[in-house]
Structures are given as C-alpha cells and as structure tokens.
Short mmCIF file of C-alpha atoms and ligand atoms in Angstrom, two decimals:
data_model
loop_
_atom_site.label_atom_id
_atom_site.label_comp_id
_atom_site.label_asym_id
_atom_site.label_seq_id
_atom_site.Cartn_x
_atom_site.Cartn_y
_atom_site.Cartn_z
CA MET A 607 122.05 62.02 116.42
CA ASN A 608 124.21 64.60 115.11
CA ILE A 609 122.32 66.81 113.29
CA LEU A 610 123.94 69.81 111.19
CA TYR A 611 120.65 72.52 111.30
CA CYS A 612 120.95 75.38 108.21
CA THR A 613 119.29 78.15 108.29
CA SER A 614 119.64 81.61 106.80
CA GLU A 615 118.57 83.09 110.38
CA ALA A 616 117.98 82.57 113.78
CA TYR A 617 116.52 84.38 116.62
CA PRO A 618 118.09 85.39 118.83
CA LEU A 619 121.22 86.38 116.71
CA ILE A 620 119.51 87.46 113.77
CA LYS A 621 115.92 87.51 112.30
CA THR A 622 113.53 88.72 109.53
CA GLY A 623 110.32 86.26 110.39
CA GLY A 624 109.37 83.42 111.69
CA LEU A 625 112.30 80.80 110.11
CA ALA A 626 114.22 82.79 112.86
CA ASP A 627 112.37 82.09 115.60
CA VAL A 628 111.70 78.22 114.65
CA ALA A 629 115.72 77.76 114.10
CA GLY A 630 116.32 79.45 117.37
CA SER A 631 114.51 76.89 119.35
CA LEU A 632 114.19 73.71 117.36
CA PRO A 633 117.40 72.62 118.03
CA THR A 634 117.34 73.21 121.43
CA ALA A 635 114.34 70.72 121.96
CA LEU A 636 115.78 68.37 120.14
CA ASN A 637 118.86 68.58 121.96
CA HIS A 638 116.80 68.24 125.06
CA LEU A 639 115.78 64.75 123.37
CA GLY A 640 119.10 63.73 123.30
CA ASN A 641 121.14 64.69 120.46
CA GLU A 642 123.57 66.89 118.90
CA VAL A 643 122.99 69.93 117.12
CA ARG A 644 124.98 72.39 115.97
CA ILE A 645 123.85 75.56 113.79
CA ALA A 646 125.60 76.99 110.73
CA LEU A 647 124.67 80.03 109.50
CA PRO A 648 126.33 83.32 107.91
CA ALA A 649 128.16 85.30 110.23
CA TYR A 650 126.09 88.41 109.94
CA PRO A 651 127.46 91.12 112.33
CA GLN A 652 124.62 91.08 114.65
CA ALA A 653 125.18 87.19 114.71
CA LEU A 654 128.97 87.73 115.80
CA GLU A 655 127.96 90.45 118.02
CA ARG A 656 124.73 88.14 120.13
CA ALA A 657 127.03 84.95 119.59
CA ILE A 658 128.90 83.73 123.06
CA ASN A 659 131.86 82.41 123.04
CA VAL A 660 132.69 83.36 119.78
CA LYS A 661 136.45 81.80 118.34
CA HIS A 662 137.60 80.69 115.00
CA LEU A 663 137.78 77.37 114.40
CA THR A 664 138.86 76.63 110.78
CA SER A 665 139.67 77.65 107.16
CA LEU A 666 137.92 76.34 104.49
CA HIS A 667 139.08 76.43 101.06
CA LEU A 668 136.04 76.52 98.76
CA ASP A 669 135.46 75.55 95.23
CA HIS A 670 134.95 78.64 93.25
CA THR A 671 135.24 80.69 96.64
CA ALA A 672 138.55 83.77 95.83
CA GLN A 673 139.04 83.96 99.75
CA PRO A 674 139.65 81.45 102.20
CA VAL A 675 136.48 81.12 104.67
CA GLN A 676 136.49 81.20 107.93
CA VAL A 677 134.61 79.00 110.37
CA LEU A 678 134.01 80.78 113.61
CA GLU A 679 132.33 78.53 116.29
CA GLY A 680 130.00 79.86 119.01
CA ARG A 681 127.36 79.46 121.20
CA LEU A 682 124.03 80.02 120.76
CA PRO A 683 122.77 82.81 123.28
CA ASP A 684 120.85 80.84 126.58
CA SER A 685 121.06 77.48 125.14
CA ASP A 686 123.65 74.58 125.14
CA VAL A 687 123.48 74.56 120.80
CA SER A 688 126.87 74.60 119.17
CA LEU A 689 127.31 77.11 115.87
CA TYR A 690 129.37 77.14 113.20
CA LEU A 691 129.84 80.82 111.75
CA ILE A 692 130.60 81.26 107.92
CA ASP A 693 132.68 84.29 108.34
CA SER A 694 132.89 85.36 104.50
CA PRO A 695 133.54 89.02 105.13
CA ALA A 696 132.85 89.98 101.85
CA HIS A 697 129.46 88.42 101.51
CA PHE A 698 128.11 88.63 104.89
CA ALA A 699 129.86 91.83 106.71
CA ARG A 700 126.45 94.07 106.16
CA ASP A 701 124.53 95.37 108.46
CA GLY A 702 120.62 95.31 108.26
CA ASN A 703 118.28 92.66 106.56
CA PRO A 704 120.57 89.33 105.19
CA TYR A 705 118.71 89.52 102.11
CA LEU A 706 117.76 93.11 101.27
CA GLN A 707 119.78 96.21 100.48
CA PRO A 708 118.20 99.31 102.47
CA ASP A 709 116.03 100.47 99.34
CA GLY A 710 114.17 96.99 99.84
CA ARG A 711 115.55 95.44 96.95
CA GLU A 712 117.38 92.38 97.05
CA TRP A 713 121.08 92.20 97.29
CA PRO A 714 122.85 91.89 93.64
CA ASP A 715 125.01 89.09 95.25
CA ASN A 716 122.30 87.03 96.81
CA ALA A 717 123.49 83.98 94.55
CA GLU A 718 127.21 83.92 95.38
CA ARG A 719 126.46 84.71 99.00
CA PHE A 720 124.38 81.91 99.72
CA ALA A 721 126.39 79.30 97.13
CA THR A 722 129.55 80.71 98.95
CA PHE A 723 127.24 79.64 102.39
CA GLY A 724 126.14 76.31 101.43
CA ARG A 725 129.39 75.07 99.77
CA ALA A 726 130.84 75.82 103.63
CA VAL A 727 128.01 73.66 105.34
CA VAL A 728 128.81 71.02 102.53
CA ALA A 729 132.52 71.07 103.64
CA LEU A 730 131.15 71.05 107.33
CA ALA A 731 128.75 67.97 106.36
CA ASN A 732 131.85 66.07 105.29
CA GLY A 733 134.06 66.49 108.95
CA ALA A 734 135.76 69.58 107.94
CA SER A 735 135.21 70.49 111.75
CA GLU A 736 138.69 70.16 113.99
CA ASP A 737 137.33 68.10 116.59
CA GLY A 738 135.96 65.31 113.75
CA TRP A 739 132.59 66.40 114.62
CA ARG A 740 130.13 64.54 111.47
CA PRO A 741 126.71 64.76 111.07
CA ASP A 742 124.28 62.23 110.78
CA LEU A 743 121.73 64.53 108.53
CA VAL A 744 122.24 67.78 107.67
CA HIS A 745 118.80 69.60 107.91
CA CYS A 746 118.38 72.38 105.57
CA ASN A 747 116.02 75.65 105.40
CA ASP A 748 114.38 77.67 102.81
CA TRP A 749 115.96 78.44 99.09
CA GLN A 750 119.32 79.56 100.86
CA THR A 751 120.32 76.48 102.43
CA GLY A 752 118.74 74.99 98.94
CA LEU A 753 122.33 74.45 97.26
CA VAL A 754 123.37 71.93 100.20
CA PRO A 755 121.08 68.85 99.39
CA ALA A 756 122.21 69.41 95.44
CA LEU A 757 125.94 69.53 96.33
CA LEU A 758 125.43 66.40 98.38
CA ALA A 759 123.50 63.93 96.04
CA GLN A 760 126.58 64.37 93.98
CA GLN A 761 128.47 62.27 96.69
CA ALA A 762 128.73 58.53 96.89
CA GLN A 763 129.20 58.44 100.75
CA ARG A 764 127.60 61.18 102.67
CA PRO A 765 124.71 62.45 105.29
CA ALA A 766 120.79 61.88 105.28
CA THR A 767 119.08 65.70 104.01
CA LEU A 768 115.97 66.62 104.77
CA PHE A 769 114.64 70.16 102.72
CA THR A 770 112.08 72.06 105.03
CA ILE A 771 109.73 74.43 102.79
CA HIS A 772 108.94 77.57 105.18
CA ASN A 773 107.62 79.24 102.39
CA LEU A 774 107.36 78.24 98.71
CA SER A 775 106.96 81.49 97.45
CA TYR A 776 110.66 82.94 98.12
CA GLN A 777 112.34 80.56 95.44
CA GLY A 778 115.95 81.55 94.97
CA LEU A 779 115.68 82.51 91.50
CA PHE A 780 118.82 83.54 89.11
CA PRO A 781 119.31 83.81 85.21
CA ALA A 782 120.92 80.86 83.66
CA ASP A 783 124.77 82.73 83.78
CA THR A 784 124.56 82.44 87.31
CA PHE A 785 124.87 78.59 87.33
CA SER A 786 127.97 78.49 85.46
CA ARG A 787 129.28 81.89 87.15
CA LEU A 788 128.92 79.65 90.56
CA GLY A 789 130.92 76.71 89.18
CA LEU A 790 127.89 74.51 90.06
CA PRO A 791 128.79 70.79 88.86
CA PRO A 792 127.16 70.52 85.13
CA SER A 793 125.16 67.68 85.90
CA LEU A 794 122.78 69.77 88.08
CA TRP A 795 121.60 71.67 85.40
CA SER A 796 118.80 69.19 84.97
CA ILE A 797 115.04 69.54 85.19
CA ASP A 798 115.86 67.30 87.91
CA GLY A 799 118.02 69.43 89.60
CA VAL A 800 118.28 73.11 89.94
CA GLU A 801 117.11 74.27 86.54
CA PHE A 802 113.76 75.69 86.58
CA TYR A 803 112.12 77.26 83.16
CA ASN A 804 115.74 77.91 82.16
CA GLN A 805 116.51 79.55 85.35
CA LEU A 806 119.00 78.63 88.33
CA SER A 807 116.22 77.69 91.39
CA PHE A 808 118.07 77.15 94.74
CA LEU A 809 114.90 75.89 96.02
CA LYS A 810 114.41 73.36 93.28
CA GLY A 811 118.12 72.29 93.94
CA GLY A 812 116.62 71.07 97.82
CA ILE A 813 112.97 69.82 97.06
CA ALA A 814 114.40 67.29 93.98
CA CYS A 815 117.73 66.56 95.86
CA ALA A 816 116.76 66.33 99.34
CA ASP A 817 116.37 62.81 101.02
CA HIS A 818 113.41 64.07 101.80
CA VAL A 819 111.09 67.38 101.63
CA SER A 820 109.12 68.86 104.55
CA THR A 821 106.69 71.72 104.81
CA VAL A 822 105.89 73.74 108.46
CA SER A 823 102.14 72.25 108.54
CA PRO A 824 100.83 69.33 107.26
CA THR A 825 97.76 71.06 105.28
CA TYR A 826 100.50 73.39 103.83
CA ALA A 827 102.46 70.21 102.47
CA ARG A 828 99.12 69.33 100.88
CA GLU A 829 97.98 72.69 99.26
CA ILE A 830 101.80 73.07 97.66
CA CYS A 831 100.62 70.32 95.33
CA THR A 832 98.21 71.85 93.71
CA PRO A 833 98.66 74.90 91.13
CA ARG A 834 97.09 77.56 93.10
CA PHE A 835 99.91 77.61 95.99
CA GLY A 836 102.83 75.41 94.08
CA TYR A 837 104.16 78.27 91.96
CA GLY A 838 105.18 76.11 89.39
CA LEU A 839 106.72 73.54 91.56
CA GLU A 840 103.68 71.14 92.31
CA GLY A 841 104.65 69.11 89.47
CA LEU A 842 108.27 68.43 91.20
CA LEU A 843 106.34 68.39 94.05
CA GLN A 844 103.40 66.02 92.94
CA HIS A 845 106.44 63.66 92.05
CA ARG A 846 107.73 63.26 95.85
CA ALA A 847 104.61 62.91 97.38
CA ASP A 848 106.25 59.73 99.01
CA ARG A 849 108.58 61.68 100.64
CA LEU A 850 106.80 65.17 101.34
CA SER A 851 105.24 65.60 104.71
CA GLY A 852 104.02 68.07 107.35
CA ILE A 853 105.01 68.98 110.44
CA LEU A 854 103.58 71.68 112.39
CA ASN A 855 105.82 73.88 113.75
CA GLY A 856 106.48 74.63 117.91
CA MET A 857 106.69 77.62 119.77
CA ASP A 858 109.42 78.89 122.51
CA CYS A 859 107.33 78.43 125.48
CA SER A 860 110.09 80.19 127.36
CA ALA A 861 110.35 83.53 125.35
CA TRP A 862 106.41 83.52 125.18
CA ASN A 863 104.83 83.43 128.35
CA PRO A 864 102.66 85.08 129.77
CA ARG A 865 103.71 84.62 133.37
CA THR A 866 107.17 85.56 133.18
CA ASP A 867 107.37 87.42 129.81
CA PRO A 868 109.70 90.65 130.54
CA HIS A 869 107.84 93.08 128.28
CA LEU A 870 104.20 93.43 129.52
CA GLU A 871 102.84 95.85 131.94
CA GLN A 872 101.75 92.21 134.63
CA ASN A 873 102.56 88.85 134.41
CA TYR A 874 99.36 86.69 134.10
CA ASP A 875 98.19 83.31 133.41
CA VAL A 876 95.24 81.09 132.69
CA HIS A 877 94.25 80.97 136.95
CA ARG A 878 95.27 84.94 136.87
CA LEU A 879 93.32 85.75 133.13
CA GLN A 880 92.02 89.46 134.89
CA ARG A 881 95.25 90.31 134.75
CA LYS A 882 95.31 90.27 131.08
CA ALA A 883 93.02 93.95 131.42
CA PHE A 884 96.06 95.94 132.60
CA ASN A 885 98.01 94.46 129.49
CA LYS A 886 94.92 95.75 127.32
CA ALA A 887 94.72 99.57 129.09
CA ALA A 888 98.68 99.79 128.72
CA LEU A 889 98.62 98.78 125.02
CA GLN A 890 96.08 101.14 124.92
CA ARG A 891 98.10 104.01 126.20
CA GLU A 892 101.12 103.13 124.56
CA LEU A 893 99.90 103.39 120.84
CA GLY A 894 97.53 106.40 121.86
CA LEU A 895 94.43 104.72 121.84
CA PRO A 896 91.42 105.75 123.82
CA VAL A 897 91.55 103.61 127.26
CA ASP A 898 88.30 101.11 127.41
CA ALA A 899 87.93 97.57 127.91
CA GLN A 900 84.35 97.72 126.24
CA THR A 901 86.42 98.28 123.09
CA LEU A 902 87.46 94.82 121.13
CA LEU A 903 91.08 95.55 120.80
CA ILE A 904 92.58 93.27 117.67
CA GLY A 905 95.52 92.95 117.21
CA TYR A 906 98.49 92.61 113.81
CA VAL A 907 102.11 91.95 113.96
CA GLY A 908 104.08 90.76 110.63
CA ARG A 909 105.66 91.53 107.67
CA LEU A 910 103.35 93.86 105.53
CA VAL A 911 103.57 92.13 102.11
CA ASP A 912 100.78 90.56 100.26
CA GLN A 913 100.81 86.75 101.87
CA LYS A 914 99.51 88.12 104.98
CA GLY A 915 96.77 89.85 103.25
CA ILE A 916 96.90 92.97 105.70
CA ASP A 917 95.62 94.90 102.26
CA LEU A 918 92.43 93.16 103.06
CA ILE A 919 92.49 94.57 106.79
CA ILE A 920 93.20 98.02 105.24
CA ASP A 921 90.34 98.14 102.98
CA VAL A 922 88.04 97.51 105.56
CA LEU A 923 89.09 99.74 107.84
CA GLU A 924 86.27 102.68 107.42
CA ARG A 925 83.26 100.21 107.67
CA LEU A 926 84.65 98.43 110.50
CA PHE A 927 85.24 101.49 112.55
CA HIS A 928 82.06 102.51 112.08
CA HIS A 929 81.87 99.78 115.49
CA PRO A 930 83.74 100.03 118.77
CA VAL A 931 86.59 97.77 117.21
CA GLN A 932 90.10 99.35 117.75
CA LEU A 933 93.46 97.99 115.70
CA ALA A 934 97.27 97.26 116.82
CA ILE A 935 99.61 96.84 113.85
CA LEU A 936 103.07 96.12 113.82
CA GLY A 937 104.95 95.77 111.21
CA SER A 938 107.22 96.63 107.90
CA GLY A 939 107.35 95.86 104.76
CA ASP A 940 105.81 96.51 101.12
CA ALA A 941 106.98 100.41 101.48
CA ALA A 942 102.73 101.60 99.70
CA LEU A 943 101.20 99.25 102.37
CA GLU A 944 103.08 101.39 104.97
CA ARG A 945 102.01 104.60 103.89
CA ARG A 946 98.78 103.38 103.58
CA ILE A 947 98.51 101.88 107.19
CA ALA A 948 100.65 105.80 107.94
CA GLN A 949 97.76 107.49 106.32
CA ALA A 950 94.82 105.53 107.84
CA SER A 951 96.58 105.77 111.18
CA ASP A 952 96.43 109.62 110.51
CA ARG A 953 92.72 109.39 109.71
CA PHE A 954 91.48 106.99 112.46
CA PRO A 955 93.86 108.45 115.25
CA LYS A 956 91.20 106.97 118.00
CA GLN A 957 90.81 103.78 116.44
CA LEU A 958 93.94 102.53 114.66
CA GLY A 959 97.27 102.28 116.53
CA ALA A 960 100.26 101.67 114.27
CA ARG A 961 103.58 101.21 114.64
CA ILE A 962 105.72 100.55 111.18
CA GLY A 963 109.09 99.07 112.00
CA TYR A 964 110.47 96.19 114.04
CA ASP A 965 110.00 96.02 117.78
CA GLU A 966 110.12 92.80 119.76
CA GLY A 967 108.72 93.84 123.27
CA LEU A 968 105.77 95.89 121.79
CA ALA A 969 105.23 92.54 119.49
CA HIS A 970 104.64 90.84 122.81
CA ARG A 971 102.46 93.67 124.23
CA ILE A 972 100.45 93.67 121.69
CA GLU A 973 100.14 89.59 122.08
CA ALA A 974 99.30 90.25 125.49
CA GLY A 975 97.06 93.56 125.48
CA ILE A 976 94.61 92.26 122.55
CA ASP A 977 91.45 90.68 122.45
CA CYS A 978 91.89 89.05 118.97
CA PHE A 979 94.97 88.30 116.88
CA LEU A 980 93.27 88.84 112.81
CA MET A 981 95.71 86.81 109.93
CA PRO A 982 94.10 86.80 107.13
CA SER A 983 97.07 85.14 105.08
CA ARG A 984 96.25 84.18 101.46
CA PHE A 985 98.71 81.21 102.58
CA GLU A 986 100.44 80.56 105.88
CA PRO A 987 102.64 77.71 105.60
CA CYS A 988 102.91 77.66 109.84
CA GLY A 989 102.19 80.82 111.19
CA LEU A 990 103.35 81.94 114.78
CA ASN A 991 101.41 84.55 115.78
CA GLN A 992 98.40 82.32 116.11
CA LEU A 993 99.92 80.02 118.41
CA TYR A 994 101.68 82.93 120.38
CA SER A 995 98.16 84.28 120.60
CA LEU A 996 96.44 81.33 121.93
CA ARG A 997 98.87 81.56 124.56
CA TYR A 998 98.32 84.99 125.76
CA GLY A 999 94.71 84.29 125.65
CA SER A 1000 93.81 86.45 122.53
CA VAL A 1001 91.76 84.52 120.64
CA PRO A 1002 92.74 84.24 117.16
CA ILE A 1003 90.81 84.86 114.32
CA VAL A 1004 92.26 83.03 111.06
CA ASN A 1005 92.25 82.66 107.02
CA ARG A 1006 91.12 78.52 106.81
CA THR A 1007 94.93 78.04 105.11
CA GLY A 1008 98.10 75.76 105.75
CA GLY A 1009 99.03 76.00 109.46
CA LEU A 1010 96.23 78.30 110.56
CA ALA A 1011 93.62 75.81 109.48
CA ASP A 1012 95.90 72.76 111.30
CA SER A 1013 96.28 75.06 114.86
CA VAL A 1014 92.88 77.07 115.73
CA ILE A 1015 89.45 74.99 116.16
CA ASP A 1016 86.64 77.53 115.35
CA LEU A 1017 83.87 78.25 117.34
CA ASP A 1018 80.62 76.50 116.14
CA ASP A 1019 77.92 74.86 118.27
CA ALA A 1020 79.94 71.47 118.28
CA SER A 1021 83.30 72.64 119.40
CA ALA A 1022 81.35 75.46 121.87
CA GLN A 1023 79.55 72.30 123.28
CA ASP A 1024 82.30 70.00 123.88
CA TYR A 1025 84.92 72.98 125.01
CA THR A 1026 87.13 72.18 121.89
CA ALA A 1027 87.13 75.76 119.91
CA THR A 1028 89.64 77.75 120.35
CA GLY A 1029 89.46 80.79 117.83
CA LEU A 1030 87.90 81.72 114.80
CA THR A 1031 88.25 80.54 111.11
CA PHE A 1032 87.50 82.18 108.05
CA ASP A 1033 87.56 82.32 104.03
CA ALA A 1034 89.83 85.40 103.47
CA GLU A 1035 88.90 85.97 100.13
CA THR A 1036 87.26 90.17 100.43
CA PRO A 1037 87.80 92.54 102.75
CA ASP A 1038 84.06 91.74 103.24
CA ASP A 1039 85.10 88.88 104.90
CA VAL A 1040 87.34 90.32 107.11
CA LEU A 1041 84.59 92.77 108.54
CA GLU A 1042 81.85 89.98 108.72
CA VAL A 1043 84.60 87.68 111.05
CA CYS A 1044 85.49 90.86 112.96
CA LEU A 1045 82.19 91.38 113.54
CA ARG A 1046 81.37 88.04 114.86
CA ALA A 1047 84.23 88.12 117.09
CA LEU A 1048 82.48 92.01 118.16
CA ARG A 1049 79.60 90.11 118.99
CA LEU A 1050 80.95 87.42 120.71
CA TYR A 1051 82.83 89.58 122.91
CA ARG A 1052 79.84 91.71 124.00
CA GLY A 1053 77.78 88.96 124.07
CA ALA A 1054 77.48 86.39 126.96
CA LYS A 1055 81.36 86.90 129.00
CA VAL A 1056 81.05 83.00 130.00
CA ASP A 1057 80.96 82.30 125.96
CA TRP A 1058 84.22 84.47 125.20
CA TRP A 1059 85.97 83.20 128.35
CA LYS A 1060 85.69 79.62 127.68
CA LEU A 1061 86.65 80.24 124.36
CA VAL A 1062 89.80 82.24 125.54
CA ILE A 1063 90.68 79.56 127.99
CA THR A 1064 89.97 76.65 125.49
CA GLY A 1065 92.67 78.33 123.55
CA MET A 1066 95.42 79.08 126.73
CA LYS A 1067 95.34 75.00 127.62
CA GLN A 1068 96.73 73.88 123.96
CA ASP A 1069 100.01 73.08 124.19
CA PHE A 1070 102.25 73.87 121.08
CA CYS A 1071 105.38 74.06 122.86
CA TRP A 1072 108.19 72.05 120.43
CA LEU A 1073 107.87 68.64 122.44
CA ASN A 1074 105.29 67.18 120.38
CA SER A 1075 107.23 68.85 117.14
CA ALA A 1076 110.57 67.80 117.98
CA THR A 1077 109.59 63.97 118.30
CA GLN A 1078 108.32 64.14 114.84
CA TYR A 1079 111.46 65.35 113.58
CA MET A 1080 113.17 62.75 115.81
CA GLU A 1081 111.13 60.04 114.02
CA LEU A 1082 111.52 61.33 110.79
CA TYR A 1083 115.30 61.75 111.04
CA ARG A 1084 115.62 58.22 111.98
CA GLN A 1085 113.84 57.04 109.23
CA LEU A 1086 116.36 58.88 106.83
CA ARG A 1087 119.85 57.70 108.44
CA SER A 1088 118.31 54.14 108.21
CA ALA A 1089 117.11 55.00 104.23
CA GLU A 1090 118.86 54.21 101.61
CA PRO A 1091 119.91 57.82 100.22
CA ALA A 1092 116.75 59.14 97.27
CA GLY A 1093 119.78 60.13 95.04
CA THR A 1094 117.77 62.54 92.61
CA ALA A 1095 114.29 62.96 91.68
CA THR A 1096 113.44 61.53 88.40
CA THR A 1097 114.81 58.82 86.70
CA PRO A 1098 116.52 58.69 83.83
CA PRO A 1099 117.45 61.73 84.42
CA GLN A 1100 116.78 64.30 81.26
CA LYS A 1101 119.67 66.53 80.41
CA ALA A 1102 119.10 70.30 79.74
CA ALA A 1103 121.53 72.47 77.84
CA LEU A 1104 124.15 73.86 79.53
CA PRO A 1105 123.60 77.64 79.75
P1 ADP B 420 106.53 84.92 108.54
O1 ADP B 420 107.46 83.88 109.07
O2 ADP B 420 105.59 84.46 107.37
O3 ADP B 420 106.75 86.30 108.59
P2 ADP B 420 105.40 83.94 111.35
O4 ADP B 420 103.72 83.80 111.58
O5 ADP B 420 106.15 82.63 111.44
O6 ADP B 420 105.31 84.60 109.98
O7 ADP B 420 106.15 84.50 112.02
C1 ADP B 420 106.82 85.72 112.19
C2 ADP B 420 107.21 86.27 113.14
O8 ADP B 420 107.87 87.49 113.33
C3 ADP B 420 106.73 86.41 114.56
O9 ADP B 420 107.45 85.99 115.88
C4 ADP B 420 106.24 88.00 114.61
O10 ADP B 420 105.74 87.98 116.23
C5 ADP B 420 107.38 88.11 114.06
N1 ADP B 420 107.82 89.32 113.61
C6 ADP B 420 106.61 89.83 112.55
N2 ADP B 420 106.87 91.23 111.92
C7 ADP B 420 107.19 91.98 113.57
C8 ADP B 420 107.73 93.46 113.85
N3 ADP B 420 107.61 94.28 112.98
N4 ADP B 420 108.23 93.53 115.20
C9 ADP B 420 108.15 92.52 115.74
N5 ADP B 420 108.10 90.99 115.74
C10 ADP B 420 107.68 90.72 114.18
C1 GLC B 421 107.76 81.01 106.76
C2 GLC B 421 105.99 80.97 106.69
C3 GLC B 421 105.19 81.42 107.63
C4 GLC B 421 105.84 79.98 109.14
C5 GLC B 421 107.19 80.57 109.10
C6 GLC B 421 108.12 79.28 110.20
O1 GLC B 421 108.23 82.14 106.78
O2 GLC B 421 105.42 82.61 106.26
O3 GLC B 421 104.45 80.51 107.91
O4 GLC B 421 105.38 80.18 110.19
O5 GLC B 421 108.41 79.91 108.40
O6 GLC B 421 108.24 78.15 109.45
#
C-alpha cells in the first residue's frame, strides 16, 4: 500500500517527544512489510539540515495562503523512507521548538501554520506530487494534522484516513474567529466537525472526521472514553467507539540497543550483563554522584510537565534520600519544575544528579546506567522510556495507566513464580505512593540478588520492536482501504451558527 504519514515531528529531523520516535521508526517498519510510506513534515530549519538529498519537487497554490508553498523531497536519514518537506518559510523557518516560542508560549500563528501544513498534505493526498504518487491511505498524528481528515472528508473521491491520538491533552484549540480567518469550508463548523464549545479544535476535526481513530495503547483507548481522561471529548470518542482502537507503540531497536549503542561506556546484553555496572559507575561520575554499586540508582528522563507526575517525585525527595538511593534526572519543560529540580540538586548534591535540557546521548547513558526507571505519569498514552528501560535491563517502575499498564508486568507471587514479571507497577496518586514503590524497589535490590536479576532478565527478553505493532497497523490499513468511508461522525449533522 501507499501510505502518506503526516506528522509535525520525526526523529532524527526534529523531536520534542515520543511522537518523533514513532514517526521516525514506524514508517521504516511498514516499508519492511512491503509498503511505500512517505512522510510529510513541515520544513523546519533543523529538518532541512538533517534530511538527505533534499531537492525541490513542486509548488502548491493552496487556498487562503498568500504565497505558493514549496514541496521539497528528501530522505529520512538511515532509512529508505521518502520525505515531503512542506516549505513555507513564513510559517516554519524558525529555530527552536516547533510549537513554542523561546519564552515557552505557543507561537501566536500556530493555527495558520498547521492549517497550511494540513492543506499541503491534502494536496499531496490528492496526487499533487510530480511523479503522480497517490496514497491509498493518509495516516495523521495528533492535533497538528487534525484538519487533514476534516478537509478530505469533504471530497467524494479520496484516500482512506486514520487519525492517531498520541496525546489527547494537546488539542489545537483556537478562538472561533480563527475558523473564518483560515477560510475553512463552512460545513465544518458543526458539532460533528471542528467546533468544540464555540472554539475551533483541530484535534476534534481528526477525531470526528477520520475513517478510523487509533491511540498508542489499548488501555489509553479505553481511558479516553471516560471523563477523567477525555478532556470533554469522551462523548464523541464513545460515539466513535466502533472506529476507535489502540495499538501499542513499538520501539526503534537499532537506535536503542545496549549491545551496539555508541553513547555507552560499555556495551552489554543479556549474556554480558555484568558490564552494565560500568555504565552505572560512569553515570554516577558524569552526574557528580558518589560511585557506589550498592546504592539504588533511579532514573527519570522526560518532559517536565504535569502529565509526567515529576512533581510527585520532587515532593518526596527529602524522605527518599534518607535511604541509600540516588536519582538521575534529565528533562526540560515547565519553568517552575525546572527551578525546583535545580534547587533540590543544590540541596542533595550526593543523591540527586540533575540535568535540565535536552541531551540524546545522556538519555541513552541514563537508560544504561540506572537500576530502575521511575514513571509516575498521571496519564501516559504509551510511553517509550519504559520500553527502552526493559531493553536496557533497568527495571521500570510505572503508574498503572495507559501504555505503562500494557507493557509492564508487575512483580507479585504468581509472576515471580512463572518468570513473567518485568517491573513494578503502582497507583501514583500521591508522593507517598512514589515513596512506597521506591522503597519496594530498594528492598528488592538489596535482597536476594537472584530475584532482582530474574526481573531484569525477563524484562530484557521482551520484544517491543516494531514488527508486531507495524503488523497490526497493516491489518488496520487493509480494513480501511476496503471499507466504505466513514463520512462525519454523527448523522444527521447539527449545524452550529457560523462564527
Ligand atoms: P512524551 O512523548 O510524552 O514526551 P515518551 O515516553 O513517549 O513521552 O517519549 C519521550 C521521548 O523523548 C523519549 O525518547 C525520551 O528519551 C525523550 N526525551 C524526553 N526528554 C528528553 C531530554 N530532556 N533529553 C533527551 N531525551 C528526552
Ligand atoms: C505522546 C505520549 C506518549 C507516547 C508518545 C508517542 O507524546 O505522551 O505517551 O509514547 O506520544 O506515541
């Protein structure tokens, strides 16, 4: 099948989080299954620098865009995946974060930026590329691509559409007057289109209008149908339940492989596990912590935002550090959380090694050097670090939610007995819960070594490489190609007054 995979980030071209990891590796896995996947991505400066063989492909004259938009073609590094880079300098020629200004606020023209991107994707979906390539299916990801299924649903002839939700909490919500400014088809201003409580919601466009909606784990697919996780969209998601499913993310097993990882002090695998200890010592040195094999070294890598429950960790440091525990933190995000972490690392220099910022190499060294990886996320659509941790023999400690619940098997009597346990799971409601589970890990680590290594080795033997998940996507793509288009979500349509 020909698949147009549209995304606002893809590793190694540009990355703010797990979407980039997925977009940078799922297309390769799908190509290995015999498809031709092409990625459409905004031509950010970083992406232009890193893409291979970039050349001009075509000019697009899009509705409501003053200048023609250029489409450049290229290749994703270390892959056979073709790229369409949507080059609209007024919208994308900006350094730094693709969504946020240097002061952390959203770019004020995000609606225009991603509407332009979406319109260019629609043109490519309709065969605008010079070589006449046409997709059978357009696979969209997150709110930045939400207008694509909405615009395509207006056409009689079109490819099938799949909209994947990586995170429902980012919705692309804009004031109502943005709708007319963008010149979107009036019929889309409806409760079964992009209108959401008199605001324009890009995310809702994707959910309401795609032929199928998927999320990145089966548990998250169920959770978002409830008020606690649904952000007001739970009604619509319940309504679309027969066209909503979850496929757990895979991971890039060549980039994340302790046997070959170039970032590590010593490479290792399940047969040479004793070498992991060198990585622990090296990490302790790198972070200025005392080198001590007996101290339990816990890690955290991630965006510093409310979703991740990092505040629960900070709240418990004082009590946690009464015990022989060290913590390695790498992250950036919310300024107040960054400040609290910096203060704590001044206060506990022998137990907290923290780096604020983004550092791909250090993220790998943390995965290899720690004993456990802590994820008290309040919600986690999938989560990738628990998958990396399993492969690196670092025991994941995770809140029982979303993809965390779907990928980590808790240690209890039964799972210890039959060698299925891969980590520790808990209900992360309060700092006390975090303290309790860390102490549980400490007891295990300092107890009979055989139990600890059993857990580590079972984890390392799990296979979360892409093949399994990519095969599930293939099955879904096939069903969508042969199905009748879904049209819009509800019938009969209930029109809202135009803004
Ligand atoms: P999310 O997409 O919600 O941020 P995921 O667990 O799916 O969470 O993916 C996060 C990805 O980003 C992982 O590959 C993680 O290693 C990486 N990452 C997050 N913060 C940093 C950082 N400060 N430095 C390096 N890598 C980071
Ligand atoms: C999102 C989610 C994360 C998921 C990632 C990739 O950013 O927060 O849980 O792993 O997307 O799908």
